[in-house]
Amino acid sequence: MTTTTAKKQVRPTAQAGGATDLSELVHYTPEQIEAAGWLPFSARTLRDKASARVFPHSKAGGRITFLLRHIREIAAMHEVRPASERKRPTAA
């Protein structure tokens, strides 16, 4: 008599540093981002700027989606730094 034992599947767990944090892999549609209020853009604007390659995005499966890192990058693109942090040209 033979018995087979199924291997238990182990899901990756978040570690210090978030190297395998599964929330970083979720794809959000422009409508989900607009509904959540994460960015001050409409779904149409997000889609248009992604199509024009102005905003970073994913196009897996032919649909425009955004990962959390894309959302963070878009937010950082629109940051305005104080004038005191600007580098002044050096006199030559």
Short mmCIF file of C-alpha atoms in Angstrom, two decimals:
data_model
loop_
_atom_site.label_atom_id
_atom_site.label_comp_id
_atom_site.label_asym_id
_atom_site.label_seq_id
_atom_site.Cartn_x
_atom_site.Cartn_y
_atom_site.Cartn_z
CA MET A 1 0.00 0.00 0.00
CA THR A 2 1.40 3.35 -1.02
CA THR A 3 0.48 6.63 0.51
CA THR A 4 1.14 10.04 -0.87
CA THR A 5 1.64 13.03 1.26
CA ALA A 6 0.78 16.43 -0.07
CA LYS A 7 3.32 19.12 0.54
CA LYS A 8 2.04 22.02 2.54
CA GLN A 9 2.19 25.26 0.60
CA VAL A 10 3.85 28.06 2.50
CA ARG A 11 2.88 31.63 1.70
CA PRO A 12 5.56 34.29 1.83
CA THR A 13 5.43 36.39 4.95
CA ALA A 14 6.37 40.01 5.44
CA GLN A 15 9.85 40.36 6.81
CA ALA A 16 11.69 43.30 8.25
CA GLY A 17 12.16 45.66 5.34
CA GLY A 18 9.01 44.47 3.59
CA ALA A 19 10.87 42.52 0.92
CA THR A 20 7.94 40.13 0.47
CA ASP A 21 5.08 42.40 1.54
CA LEU A 22 2.21 41.25 -0.66
CA SER A 23 0.42 44.60 -0.47
CA GLU A 24 3.19 46.00 -2.68
CA LEU A 25 2.10 43.61 -5.45
CA VAL A 26 -1.57 44.62 -5.63
CA HIS A 27 -2.59 46.36 -8.86
CA TYR A 28 -5.05 49.26 -8.46
CA THR A 29 -7.23 50.61 -11.26
CA PRO A 30 -7.48 54.36 -11.84
CA GLU A 31 -11.07 54.19 -10.52
CA GLN A 32 -9.91 52.58 -7.26
CA ILE A 33 -7.27 55.27 -6.77
CA GLU A 34 -9.78 58.04 -7.43
CA ALA A 35 -12.36 56.49 -5.06
CA ALA A 36 -9.75 56.09 -2.30
CA GLY A 37 -8.59 59.69 -2.77
CA TRP A 38 -4.92 58.71 -2.79
CA LEU A 39 -4.04 61.16 -5.56
CA PRO A 40 -5.70 64.45 -6.58
CA PHE A 41 -6.45 63.21 -10.10
CA SER A 42 -9.53 61.80 -11.76
CA ALA A 43 -9.48 58.28 -13.15
CA ARG A 44 -9.56 59.76 -16.66
CA THR A 45 -6.49 61.93 -15.96
CA LEU A 46 -4.58 59.00 -14.44
CA ARG A 47 -5.38 56.87 -17.49
CA ASP A 48 -4.48 59.65 -19.96
CA LYS A 49 -1.17 60.51 -18.30
CA ALA A 50 -0.23 56.83 -18.01
CA SER A 51 -1.00 56.32 -21.71
CA ALA A 52 1.17 59.33 -22.54
CA ARG A 53 3.93 57.80 -20.37
CA VAL A 54 3.94 60.78 -18.02
CA PHE A 55 2.97 58.64 -15.00
CA PRO A 56 4.63 55.32 -14.11
CA HIS A 57 2.22 52.40 -14.37
CA SER A 58 1.81 48.72 -15.22
CA LYS A 59 0.06 47.38 -18.25
CA ALA A 60 -0.29 43.72 -17.33
CA GLY A 61 -3.11 42.08 -19.22
CA GLY A 62 -3.51 45.17 -21.43
CA ARG A 63 -5.07 47.26 -18.64
CA ILE A 64 -3.49 50.30 -17.04
CA THR A 65 -2.98 49.66 -13.35
CA PHE A 66 -0.84 51.15 -10.61
CA LEU A 67 1.24 49.53 -7.88
CA LEU A 68 1.78 51.28 -4.54
CA ARG A 69 5.27 52.29 -5.66
CA HIS A 70 3.76 53.95 -8.75
CA ILE A 71 1.31 55.88 -6.57
CA ARG A 72 4.18 57.02 -4.33
CA GLU A 73 6.24 58.08 -7.37
CA ILE A 74 3.35 60.09 -8.81
CA ALA A 75 2.83 61.84 -5.47
CA ALA A 76 6.56 62.61 -5.25
CA MET A 77 6.54 64.04 -8.79
CA HIS A 78 4.23 66.80 -7.59
CA GLU A 79 6.07 67.75 -4.39
CA VAL A 80 7.25 71.31 -4.10
CA ARG A 81 10.37 71.83 -2.01
CA PRO A 82 11.04 75.04 -0.06
CA ALA A 83 13.21 77.62 -1.79
CA SER A 84 15.79 77.31 1.00
CA GLU A 85 16.47 73.71 -0.09
CA ARG A 86 17.27 74.65 -3.68
CA LYS A 87 20.86 74.47 -4.80
CA ARG A 88 22.19 77.81 -5.88
CA PRO A 89 24.57 77.98 -8.83
CA THR A 90 28.15 78.58 -7.75
CA ALA A 91 29.94 81.60 -9.16
CA ALA A 92 32.81 80.58 -11.40
#
